[in-house]
Short mmCIF file of C-alpha atoms in Angstrom, two decimals:
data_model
loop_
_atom_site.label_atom_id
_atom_site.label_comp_id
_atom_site.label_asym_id
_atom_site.label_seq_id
_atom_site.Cartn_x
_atom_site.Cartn_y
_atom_site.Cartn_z
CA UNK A 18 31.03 61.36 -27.44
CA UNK A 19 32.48 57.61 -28.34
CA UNK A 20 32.76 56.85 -24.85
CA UNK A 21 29.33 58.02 -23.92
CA UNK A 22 27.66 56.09 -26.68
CA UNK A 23 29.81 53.17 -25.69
CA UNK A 24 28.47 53.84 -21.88
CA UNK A 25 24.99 53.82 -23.16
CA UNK A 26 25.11 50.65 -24.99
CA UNK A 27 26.77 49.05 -22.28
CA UNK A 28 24.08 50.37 -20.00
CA UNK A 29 21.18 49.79 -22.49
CA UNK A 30 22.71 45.59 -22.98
CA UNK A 31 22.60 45.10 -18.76
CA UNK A 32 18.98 46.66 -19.03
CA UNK A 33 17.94 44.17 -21.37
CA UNK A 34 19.64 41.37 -19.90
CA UNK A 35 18.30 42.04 -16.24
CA UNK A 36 15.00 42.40 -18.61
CA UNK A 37 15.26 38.67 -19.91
CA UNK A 38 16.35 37.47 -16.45
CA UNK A 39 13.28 38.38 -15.10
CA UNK A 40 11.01 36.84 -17.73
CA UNK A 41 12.99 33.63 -17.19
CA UNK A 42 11.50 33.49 -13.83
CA UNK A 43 8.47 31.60 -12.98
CA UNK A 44 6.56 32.71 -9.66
CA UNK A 45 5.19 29.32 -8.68
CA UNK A 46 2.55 28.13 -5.73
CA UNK A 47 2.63 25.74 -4.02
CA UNK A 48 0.68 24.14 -0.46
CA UNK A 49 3.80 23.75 2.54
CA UNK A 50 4.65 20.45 2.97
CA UNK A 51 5.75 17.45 0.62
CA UNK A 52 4.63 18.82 -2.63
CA UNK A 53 6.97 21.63 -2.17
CA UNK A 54 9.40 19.33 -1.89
CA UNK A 55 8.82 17.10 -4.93
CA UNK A 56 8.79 20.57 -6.92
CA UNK A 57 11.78 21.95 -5.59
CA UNK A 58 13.29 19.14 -7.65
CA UNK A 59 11.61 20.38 -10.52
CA UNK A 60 12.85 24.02 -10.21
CA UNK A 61 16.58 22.43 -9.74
CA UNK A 62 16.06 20.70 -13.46
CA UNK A 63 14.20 23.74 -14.90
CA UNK A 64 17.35 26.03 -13.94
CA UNK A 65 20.16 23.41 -14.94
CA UNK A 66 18.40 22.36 -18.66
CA UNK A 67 16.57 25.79 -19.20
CA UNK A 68 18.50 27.78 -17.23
CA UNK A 69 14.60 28.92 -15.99
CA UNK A 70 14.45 30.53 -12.45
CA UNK A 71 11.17 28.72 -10.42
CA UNK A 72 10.04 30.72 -7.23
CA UNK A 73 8.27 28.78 -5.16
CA UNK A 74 5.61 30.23 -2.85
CA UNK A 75 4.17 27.91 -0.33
CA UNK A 76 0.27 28.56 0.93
CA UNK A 77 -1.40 26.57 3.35
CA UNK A 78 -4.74 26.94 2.59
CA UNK A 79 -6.70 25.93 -0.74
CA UNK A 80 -8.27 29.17 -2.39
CA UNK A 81 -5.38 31.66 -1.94
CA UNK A 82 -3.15 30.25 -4.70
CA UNK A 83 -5.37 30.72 -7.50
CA UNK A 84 -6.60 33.70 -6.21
CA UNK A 85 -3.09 34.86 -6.34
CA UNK A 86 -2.56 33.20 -9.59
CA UNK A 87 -5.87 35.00 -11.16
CA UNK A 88 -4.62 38.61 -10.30
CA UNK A 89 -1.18 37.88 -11.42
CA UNK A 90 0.59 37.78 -8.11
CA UNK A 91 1.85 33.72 -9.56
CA UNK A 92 2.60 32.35 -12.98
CA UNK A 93 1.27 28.81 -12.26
CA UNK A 94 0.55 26.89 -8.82
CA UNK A 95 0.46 23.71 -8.95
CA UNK A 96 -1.70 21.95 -5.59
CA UNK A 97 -5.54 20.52 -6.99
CA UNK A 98 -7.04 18.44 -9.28
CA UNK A 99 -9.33 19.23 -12.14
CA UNK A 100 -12.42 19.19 -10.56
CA UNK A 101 -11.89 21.24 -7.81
CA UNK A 102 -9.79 24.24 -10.26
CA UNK A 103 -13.11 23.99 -12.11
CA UNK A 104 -15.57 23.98 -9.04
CA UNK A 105 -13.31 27.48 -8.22
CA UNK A 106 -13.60 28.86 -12.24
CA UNK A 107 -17.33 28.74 -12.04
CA UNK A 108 -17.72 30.04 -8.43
CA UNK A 109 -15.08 33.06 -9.02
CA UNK A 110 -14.64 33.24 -12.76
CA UNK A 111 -10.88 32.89 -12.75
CA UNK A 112 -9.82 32.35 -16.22
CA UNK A 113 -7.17 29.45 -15.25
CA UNK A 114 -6.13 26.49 -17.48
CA UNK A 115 -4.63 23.44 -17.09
CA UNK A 116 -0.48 23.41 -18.35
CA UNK A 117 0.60 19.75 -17.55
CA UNK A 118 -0.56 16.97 -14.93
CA UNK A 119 1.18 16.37 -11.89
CA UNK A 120 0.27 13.53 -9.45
CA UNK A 121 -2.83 11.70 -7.90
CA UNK A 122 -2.47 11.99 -3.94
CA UNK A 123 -5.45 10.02 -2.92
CA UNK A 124 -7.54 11.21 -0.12
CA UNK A 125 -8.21 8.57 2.73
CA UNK A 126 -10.05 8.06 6.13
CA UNK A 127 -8.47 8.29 9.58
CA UNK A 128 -9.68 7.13 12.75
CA UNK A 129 -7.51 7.59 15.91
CA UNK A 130 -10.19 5.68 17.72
CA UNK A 131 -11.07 2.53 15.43
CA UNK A 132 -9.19 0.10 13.11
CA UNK A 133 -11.74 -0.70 10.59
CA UNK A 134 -14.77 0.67 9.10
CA UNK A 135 -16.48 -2.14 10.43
CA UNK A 136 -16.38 -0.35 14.09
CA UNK A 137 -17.44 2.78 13.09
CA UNK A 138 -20.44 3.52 15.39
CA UNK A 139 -23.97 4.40 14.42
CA UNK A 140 -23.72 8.27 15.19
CA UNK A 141 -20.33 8.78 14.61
CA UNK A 142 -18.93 12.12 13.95
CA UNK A 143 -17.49 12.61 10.55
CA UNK A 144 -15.09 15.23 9.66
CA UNK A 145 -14.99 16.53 5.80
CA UNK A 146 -13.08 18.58 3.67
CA UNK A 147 -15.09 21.95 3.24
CA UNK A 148 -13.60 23.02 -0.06
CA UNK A 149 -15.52 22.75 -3.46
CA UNK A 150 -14.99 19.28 -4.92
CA UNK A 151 -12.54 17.43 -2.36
CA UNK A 152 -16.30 17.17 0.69
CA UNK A 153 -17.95 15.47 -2.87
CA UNK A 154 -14.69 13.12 -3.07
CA UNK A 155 -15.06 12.11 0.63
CA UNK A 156 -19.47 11.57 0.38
CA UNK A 157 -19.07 8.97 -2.81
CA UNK A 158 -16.33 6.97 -1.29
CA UNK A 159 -18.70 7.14 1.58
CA UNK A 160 -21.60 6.25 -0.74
CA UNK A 161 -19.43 3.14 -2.46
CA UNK A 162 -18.85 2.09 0.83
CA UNK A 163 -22.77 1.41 1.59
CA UNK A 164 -22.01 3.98 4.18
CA UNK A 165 -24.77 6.26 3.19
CA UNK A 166 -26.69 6.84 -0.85
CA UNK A 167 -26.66 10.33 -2.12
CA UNK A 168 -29.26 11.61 -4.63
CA UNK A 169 -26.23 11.11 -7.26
CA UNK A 170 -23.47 9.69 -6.92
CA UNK A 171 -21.78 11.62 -9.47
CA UNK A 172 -21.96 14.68 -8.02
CA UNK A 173 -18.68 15.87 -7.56
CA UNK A 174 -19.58 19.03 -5.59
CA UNK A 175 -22.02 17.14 -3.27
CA UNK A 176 -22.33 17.79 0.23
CA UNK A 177 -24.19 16.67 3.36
CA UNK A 178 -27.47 18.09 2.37
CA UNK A 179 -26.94 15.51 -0.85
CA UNK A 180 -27.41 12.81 1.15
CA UNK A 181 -30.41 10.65 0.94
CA UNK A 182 -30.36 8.11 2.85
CA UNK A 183 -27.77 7.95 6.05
CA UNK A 184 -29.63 4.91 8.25
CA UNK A 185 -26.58 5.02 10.34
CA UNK A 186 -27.48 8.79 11.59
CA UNK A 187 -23.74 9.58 10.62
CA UNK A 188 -22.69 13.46 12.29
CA UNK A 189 -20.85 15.68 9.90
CA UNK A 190 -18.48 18.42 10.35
CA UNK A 191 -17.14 20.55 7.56
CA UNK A 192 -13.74 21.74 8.18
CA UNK A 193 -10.87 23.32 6.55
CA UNK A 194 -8.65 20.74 4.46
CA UNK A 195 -5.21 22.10 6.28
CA UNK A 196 -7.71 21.76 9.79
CA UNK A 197 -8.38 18.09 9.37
CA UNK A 198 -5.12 16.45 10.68
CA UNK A 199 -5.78 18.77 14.08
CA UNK A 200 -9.25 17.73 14.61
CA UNK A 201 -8.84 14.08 14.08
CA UNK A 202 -8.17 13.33 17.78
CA UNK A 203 -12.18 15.07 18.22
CA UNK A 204 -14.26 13.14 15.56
CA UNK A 205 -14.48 9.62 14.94
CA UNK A 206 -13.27 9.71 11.34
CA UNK A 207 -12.11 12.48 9.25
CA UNK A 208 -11.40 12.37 5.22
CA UNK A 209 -7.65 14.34 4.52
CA UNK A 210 -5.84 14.76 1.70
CA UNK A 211 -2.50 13.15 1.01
CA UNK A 212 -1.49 16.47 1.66
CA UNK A 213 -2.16 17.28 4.71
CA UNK A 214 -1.93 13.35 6.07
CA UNK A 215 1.48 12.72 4.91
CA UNK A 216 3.10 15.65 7.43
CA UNK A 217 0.89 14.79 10.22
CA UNK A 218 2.45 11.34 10.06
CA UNK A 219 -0.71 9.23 9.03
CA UNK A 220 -0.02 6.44 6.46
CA UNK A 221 -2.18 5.65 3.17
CA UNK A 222 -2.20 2.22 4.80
CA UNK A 223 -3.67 3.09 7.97
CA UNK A 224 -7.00 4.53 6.28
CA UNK A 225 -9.97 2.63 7.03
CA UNK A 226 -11.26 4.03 3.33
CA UNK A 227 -9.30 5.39 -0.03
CA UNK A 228 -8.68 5.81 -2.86
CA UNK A 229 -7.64 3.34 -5.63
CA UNK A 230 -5.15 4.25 -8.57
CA UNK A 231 -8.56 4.61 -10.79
CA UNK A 232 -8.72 8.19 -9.10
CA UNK A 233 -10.21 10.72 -11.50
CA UNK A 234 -8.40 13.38 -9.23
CA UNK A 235 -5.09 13.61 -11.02
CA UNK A 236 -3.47 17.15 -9.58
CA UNK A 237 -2.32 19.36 -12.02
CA UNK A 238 -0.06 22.63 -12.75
CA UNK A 239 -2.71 25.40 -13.57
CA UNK A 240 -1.81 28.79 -15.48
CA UNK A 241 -4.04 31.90 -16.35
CA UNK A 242 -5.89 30.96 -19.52
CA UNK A 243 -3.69 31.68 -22.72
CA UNK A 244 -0.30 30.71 -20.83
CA UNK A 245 -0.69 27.37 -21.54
CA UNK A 246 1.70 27.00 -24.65
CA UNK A 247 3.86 30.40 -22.86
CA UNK A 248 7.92 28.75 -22.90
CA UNK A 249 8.88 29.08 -19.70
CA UNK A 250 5.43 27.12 -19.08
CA UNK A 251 5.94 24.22 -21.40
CA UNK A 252 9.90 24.03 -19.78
CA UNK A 253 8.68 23.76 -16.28
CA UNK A 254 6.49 21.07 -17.27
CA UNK A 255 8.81 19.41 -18.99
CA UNK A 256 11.00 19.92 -15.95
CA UNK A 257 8.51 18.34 -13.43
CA UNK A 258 7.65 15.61 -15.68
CA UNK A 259 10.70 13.40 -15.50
CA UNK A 260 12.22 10.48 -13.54
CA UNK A 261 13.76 12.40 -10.56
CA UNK A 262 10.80 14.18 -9.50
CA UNK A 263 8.71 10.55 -9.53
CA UNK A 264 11.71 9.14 -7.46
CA UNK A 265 11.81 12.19 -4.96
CA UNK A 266 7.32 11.96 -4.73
CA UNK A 267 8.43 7.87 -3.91
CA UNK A 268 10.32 8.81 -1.22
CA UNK A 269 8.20 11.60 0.65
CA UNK A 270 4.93 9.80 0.05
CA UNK A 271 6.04 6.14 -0.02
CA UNK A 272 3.58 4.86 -3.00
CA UNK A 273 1.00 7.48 -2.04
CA UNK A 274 1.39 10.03 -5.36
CA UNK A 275 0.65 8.27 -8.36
CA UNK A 276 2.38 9.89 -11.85
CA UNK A 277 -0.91 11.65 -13.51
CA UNK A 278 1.22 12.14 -16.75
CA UNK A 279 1.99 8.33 -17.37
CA UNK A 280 -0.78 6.29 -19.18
#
């Protein structure tokens, strides 16, 4: 009898220790490319100060990760900026919430075909960013350019039919964010994320419009609403927010990811 209630003790002190190892894990998104990167450096400090396990699950499109984070599939993803996790909330209803800040990646304009904004052609074909928030981004740095007016400038959601005045007859195509490096070669100009630029080899520098460090669009780790304060939440904050993980977005995006967490 000793040795069976021994046994079951022994038994009952794995089950509850294979219990806590799993609620020291984190299940977090991420978009492939350099971002993954910069958190995988997070994860490694998360597991050496908290001993915290950080999954990372790579998308490559915009709306699955907080779809998956919404029905519980993901703890926290971490890939957007405030305006565009809102723009999703109110379309969807996702009860998300903002954990910690990450970095500003500011978008930019490419041309394979022109090396200023100054040769843009009247009529030139325009490729945008189709997903809630980030085609508005592109049309005001398009309107503070004196490239077109919209109705109002700002209008973070606005799209082509915001427009009111375009005297340069501008063409616009709407594409998927991940799509934009690919179609480049086709348009004139497209508007890509930091993202997406940044692995198909285009440079900040070579834009012929971005972003300044004033960017509203700070990216951010999001969590279903009420996980905000959870542990394992606040450590893996803590855990991206430090030295190595601004040294490690230095080196993949060369000046291009500005610390959102630093005032």
């Amino acid at each position: 009898m000793q040795k069976l209630l021994i046994g079951g003790l022994t038994a009952l002190a794995l089950a509850v220790n294979v219990a806590n190892a799993e609620t020291r894990t984190i299940k977090m998104g991420t978009v492939a490319g350099p971002e993954t990167e910069v958190m995988e450096v997070a994860a490694r400090i998360a597991k050496e100060e908290f001993d915290l396990n950080v999954e990372i699950i790579e998308f490559t499109d915009y709306v699955t990760p907080n779809a998956a984070l919404a029905d519980g599939s993901l703890d926290a993803n971490a890939y957007q900026h405030e305006p565009y996790l809102q723009a999703m909330v109110n379309d969807r209803g996702y009860d998300l919430a903002i954990a910690g800040y990450t970095f500003v990646y500011p978008i930019g304009a490419y041309s394979e075909k022109y090396d200023s904004i100054e040769e843009l052609p009247d009529g030139a074909q325009i490729a945008l960013p189709n997903d809630p928030s980030n085609e508005g981004r592109a049309l005001i740095l398009m309107h503070n350019q004196g490239l077109i007016t919209l109705n109002d400038p700002s209008n973070l959601e606005a799209t082509p039919i915001d427009i009111a005045e375009n005297p340069r007859n501008f063409r616009f195509r709407e594409i998927e964010a991940a799509q934009l490096p690919r179609v480049l070669p086709d348009v004139d100009m497209a508007f890509i994320n930091n993202t997406f630029a940044q692995p198909a080899g285009l440079s900040l520098d070579d834009a012929l419009i971005k972003e300044g460090p004033e960017s509203p669009y700070v990216n951010l780790i999001a969590v279903r609403g009420g996980d905000e304060e959870r542990e394992e939440i606040r450590q893996l904050v803590d855990a991206y927010q430090r030295d190595e993980v601004i040294e490690k977005a230095e080196e993949l995006f060369k000046g291009a990811a500005v610390p959102g967490w630093i005032e």
